PDB file of C-alpha atoms in Angstrom:
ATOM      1  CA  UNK A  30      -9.790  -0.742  -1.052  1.00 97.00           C
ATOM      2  CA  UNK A  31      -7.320   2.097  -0.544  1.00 98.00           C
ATOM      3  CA  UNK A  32      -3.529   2.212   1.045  1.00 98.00           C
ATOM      4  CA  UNK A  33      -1.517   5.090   2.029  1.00 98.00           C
ATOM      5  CA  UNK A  34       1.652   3.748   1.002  1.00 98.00           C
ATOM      6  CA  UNK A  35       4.520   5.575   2.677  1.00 97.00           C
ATOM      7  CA  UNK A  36       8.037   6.532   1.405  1.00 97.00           C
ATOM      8  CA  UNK A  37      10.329   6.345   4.350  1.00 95.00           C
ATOM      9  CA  UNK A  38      14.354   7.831   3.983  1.00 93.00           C
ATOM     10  CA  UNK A  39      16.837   7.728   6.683  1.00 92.00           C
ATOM     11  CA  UNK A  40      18.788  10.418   7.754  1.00 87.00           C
ATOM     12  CA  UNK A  41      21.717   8.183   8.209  1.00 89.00           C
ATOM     13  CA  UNK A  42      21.279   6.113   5.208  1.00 88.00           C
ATOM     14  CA  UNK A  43      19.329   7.598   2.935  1.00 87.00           C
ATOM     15  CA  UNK A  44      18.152   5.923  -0.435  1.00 86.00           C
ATOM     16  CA  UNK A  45      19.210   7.127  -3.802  1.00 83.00           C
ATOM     17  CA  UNK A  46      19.148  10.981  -5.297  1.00 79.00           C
ATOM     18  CA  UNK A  47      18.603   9.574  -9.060  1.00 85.00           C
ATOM     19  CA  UNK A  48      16.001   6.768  -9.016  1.00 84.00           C
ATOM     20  CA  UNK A  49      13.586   9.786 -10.098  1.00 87.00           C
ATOM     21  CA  UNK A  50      13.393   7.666 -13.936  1.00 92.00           C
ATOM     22  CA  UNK A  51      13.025   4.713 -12.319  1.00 93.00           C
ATOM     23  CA  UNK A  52      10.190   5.909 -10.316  1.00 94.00           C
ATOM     24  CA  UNK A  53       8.454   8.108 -12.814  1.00 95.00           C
ATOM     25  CA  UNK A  54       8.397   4.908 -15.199  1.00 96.00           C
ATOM     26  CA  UNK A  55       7.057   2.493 -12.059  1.00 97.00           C
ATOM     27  CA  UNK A  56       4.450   5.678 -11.770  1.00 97.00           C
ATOM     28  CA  UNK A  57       3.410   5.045 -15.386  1.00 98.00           C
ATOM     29  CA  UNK A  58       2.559   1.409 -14.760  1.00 98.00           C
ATOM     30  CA  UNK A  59       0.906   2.089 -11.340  1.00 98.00           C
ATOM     31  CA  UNK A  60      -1.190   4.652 -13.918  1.00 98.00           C
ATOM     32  CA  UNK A  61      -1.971   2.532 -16.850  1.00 98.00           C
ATOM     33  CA  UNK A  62      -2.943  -0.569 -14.317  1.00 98.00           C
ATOM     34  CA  UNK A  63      -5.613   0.873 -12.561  1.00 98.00           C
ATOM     35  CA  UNK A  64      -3.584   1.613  -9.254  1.00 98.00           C
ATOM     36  CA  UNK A  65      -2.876   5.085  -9.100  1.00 98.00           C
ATOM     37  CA  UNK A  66      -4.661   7.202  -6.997  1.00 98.00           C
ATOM     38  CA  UNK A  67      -2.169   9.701  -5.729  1.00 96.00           C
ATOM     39  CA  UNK A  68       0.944  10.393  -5.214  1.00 97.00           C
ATOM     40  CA  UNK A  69       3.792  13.093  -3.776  1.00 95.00           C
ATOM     41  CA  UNK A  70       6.876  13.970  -2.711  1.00 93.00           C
ATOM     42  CA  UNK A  71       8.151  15.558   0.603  1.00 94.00           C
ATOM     43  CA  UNK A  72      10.100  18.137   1.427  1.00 91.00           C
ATOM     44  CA  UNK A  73      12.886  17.870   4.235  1.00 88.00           C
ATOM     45  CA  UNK A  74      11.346  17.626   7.554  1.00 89.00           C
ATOM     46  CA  UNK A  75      12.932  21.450   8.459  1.00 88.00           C
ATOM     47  CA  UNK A  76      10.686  22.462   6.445  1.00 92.00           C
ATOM     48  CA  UNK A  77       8.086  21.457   9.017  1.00 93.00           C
ATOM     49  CA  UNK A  78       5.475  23.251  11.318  1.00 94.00           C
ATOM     50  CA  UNK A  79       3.191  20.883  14.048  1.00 93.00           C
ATOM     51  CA  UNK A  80      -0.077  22.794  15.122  1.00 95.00           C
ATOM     52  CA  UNK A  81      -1.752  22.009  18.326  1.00 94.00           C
ATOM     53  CA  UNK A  82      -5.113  23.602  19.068  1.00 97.00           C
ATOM     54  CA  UNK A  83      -6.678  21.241  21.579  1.00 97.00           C
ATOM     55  CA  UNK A  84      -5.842  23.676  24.301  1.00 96.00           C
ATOM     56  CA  UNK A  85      -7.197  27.918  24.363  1.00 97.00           C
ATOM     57  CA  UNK A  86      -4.944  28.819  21.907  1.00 97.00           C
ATOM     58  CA  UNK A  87      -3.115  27.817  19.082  1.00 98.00           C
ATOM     59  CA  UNK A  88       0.487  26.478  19.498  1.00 95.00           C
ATOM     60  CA  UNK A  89       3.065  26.533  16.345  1.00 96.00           C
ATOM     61  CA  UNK A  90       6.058  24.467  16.334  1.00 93.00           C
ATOM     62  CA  UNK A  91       8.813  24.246  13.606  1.00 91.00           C
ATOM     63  CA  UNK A  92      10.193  21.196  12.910  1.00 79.00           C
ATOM     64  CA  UNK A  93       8.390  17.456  12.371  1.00 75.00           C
ATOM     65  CA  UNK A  94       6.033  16.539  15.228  1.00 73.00           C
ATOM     66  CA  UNK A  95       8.344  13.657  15.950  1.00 75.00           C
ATOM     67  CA  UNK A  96      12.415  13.656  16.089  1.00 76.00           C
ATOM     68  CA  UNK A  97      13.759  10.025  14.343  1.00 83.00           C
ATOM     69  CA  UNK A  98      16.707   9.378  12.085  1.00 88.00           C
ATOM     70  CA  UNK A  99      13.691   7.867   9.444  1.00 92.00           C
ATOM     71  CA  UNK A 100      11.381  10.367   8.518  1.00 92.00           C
ATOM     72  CA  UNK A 101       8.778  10.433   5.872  1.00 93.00           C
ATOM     73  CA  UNK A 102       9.640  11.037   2.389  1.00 94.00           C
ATOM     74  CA  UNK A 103       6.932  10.511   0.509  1.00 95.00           C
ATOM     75  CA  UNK A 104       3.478   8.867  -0.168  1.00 98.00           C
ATOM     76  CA  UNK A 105       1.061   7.508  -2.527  1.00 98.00           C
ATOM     77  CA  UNK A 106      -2.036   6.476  -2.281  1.00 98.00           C
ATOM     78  CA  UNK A 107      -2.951   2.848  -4.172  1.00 98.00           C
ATOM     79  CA  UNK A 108      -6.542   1.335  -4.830  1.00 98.00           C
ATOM     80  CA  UNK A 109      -6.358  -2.245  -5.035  1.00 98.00           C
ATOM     81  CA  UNK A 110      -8.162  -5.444  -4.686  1.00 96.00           C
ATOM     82  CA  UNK A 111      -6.478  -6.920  -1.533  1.00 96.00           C
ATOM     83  CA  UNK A 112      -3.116  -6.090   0.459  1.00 97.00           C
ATOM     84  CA  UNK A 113      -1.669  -9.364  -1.558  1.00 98.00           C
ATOM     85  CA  UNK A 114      -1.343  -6.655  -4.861  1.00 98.00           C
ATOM     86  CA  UNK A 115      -0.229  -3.963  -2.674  1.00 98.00           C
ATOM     87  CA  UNK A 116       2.600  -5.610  -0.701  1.00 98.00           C
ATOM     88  CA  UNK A 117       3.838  -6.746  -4.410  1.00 98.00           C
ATOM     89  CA  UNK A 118       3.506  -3.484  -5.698  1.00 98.00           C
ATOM     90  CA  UNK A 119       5.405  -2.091  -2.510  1.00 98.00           C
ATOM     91  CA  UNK A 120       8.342  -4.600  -2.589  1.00 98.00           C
ATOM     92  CA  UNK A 121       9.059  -3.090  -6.011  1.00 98.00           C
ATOM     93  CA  UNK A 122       8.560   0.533  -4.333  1.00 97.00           C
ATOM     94  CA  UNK A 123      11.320  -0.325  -2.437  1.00 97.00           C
ATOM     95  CA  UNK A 124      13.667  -1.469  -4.708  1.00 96.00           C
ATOM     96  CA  UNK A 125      12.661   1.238  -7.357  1.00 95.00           C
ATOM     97  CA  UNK A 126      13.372   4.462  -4.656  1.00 94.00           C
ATOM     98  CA  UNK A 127      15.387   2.951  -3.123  1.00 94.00           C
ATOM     99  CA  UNK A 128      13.625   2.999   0.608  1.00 95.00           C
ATOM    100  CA  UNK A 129      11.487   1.856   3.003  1.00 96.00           C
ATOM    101  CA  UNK A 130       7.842   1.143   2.422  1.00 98.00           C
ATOM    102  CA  UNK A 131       5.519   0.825   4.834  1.00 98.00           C
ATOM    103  CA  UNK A 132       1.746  -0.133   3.851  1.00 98.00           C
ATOM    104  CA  UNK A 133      -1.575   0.891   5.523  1.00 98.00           C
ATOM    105  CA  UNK A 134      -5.171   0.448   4.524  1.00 98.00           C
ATOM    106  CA  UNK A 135      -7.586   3.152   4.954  1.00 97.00           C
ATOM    107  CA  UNK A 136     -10.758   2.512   7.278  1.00 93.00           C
TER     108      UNK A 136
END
């Protein structure tokens, strides 16, 4: 089974600037154990643009589609045997960026 496994950072808080290492080496091991199935950074949430086309035309927006003080950061996306490995795996996420995880399977 697959998880989206989300990096979240907090606008008023936010985690770490150098846990980079730290999360290229945890990378490595998510790599060389089977885990890995993608991964990514964000950029800032400025940087953002919402589309809406369920009406006649087309409607850009700058900005993210929703305003919060936690925003997402980041993601990657795990295949593992059960949620048991994952929510191990993201408990060490945490500590190793320095954020919030939060897990989700894929349907």
């Amino acid at each position: 089974m697959q998880y989206l496994v989300s990096v979240i950072d907090d606008k008023d808080n936010p985690g770490s600037t150098d846990s980079r290492p730290a999360i290229s080496a945890f990378n490595e091991r998510l790599i060389a154990e089977g885990y890995w199935v993608f991964a990514g950074g964000l950029a800032d949430t400025d940087t953002a643009t919402v589309i809406d086309n369920r009406g006649e035309q087309a409607v850009f927006s700058d900005g993210p589609f929703v305003e919060s003080k936690e925003y997402l950061a980041g993601v990657w996306v795990w295949e593992a045997p059960d949620l048991d490995v994952v929510l191990k795996l993201a408990a060490e996420a945490s500590k190793v960026c320095d954020r919030k995880i939060e897990v989700r399977p894929f349907q």
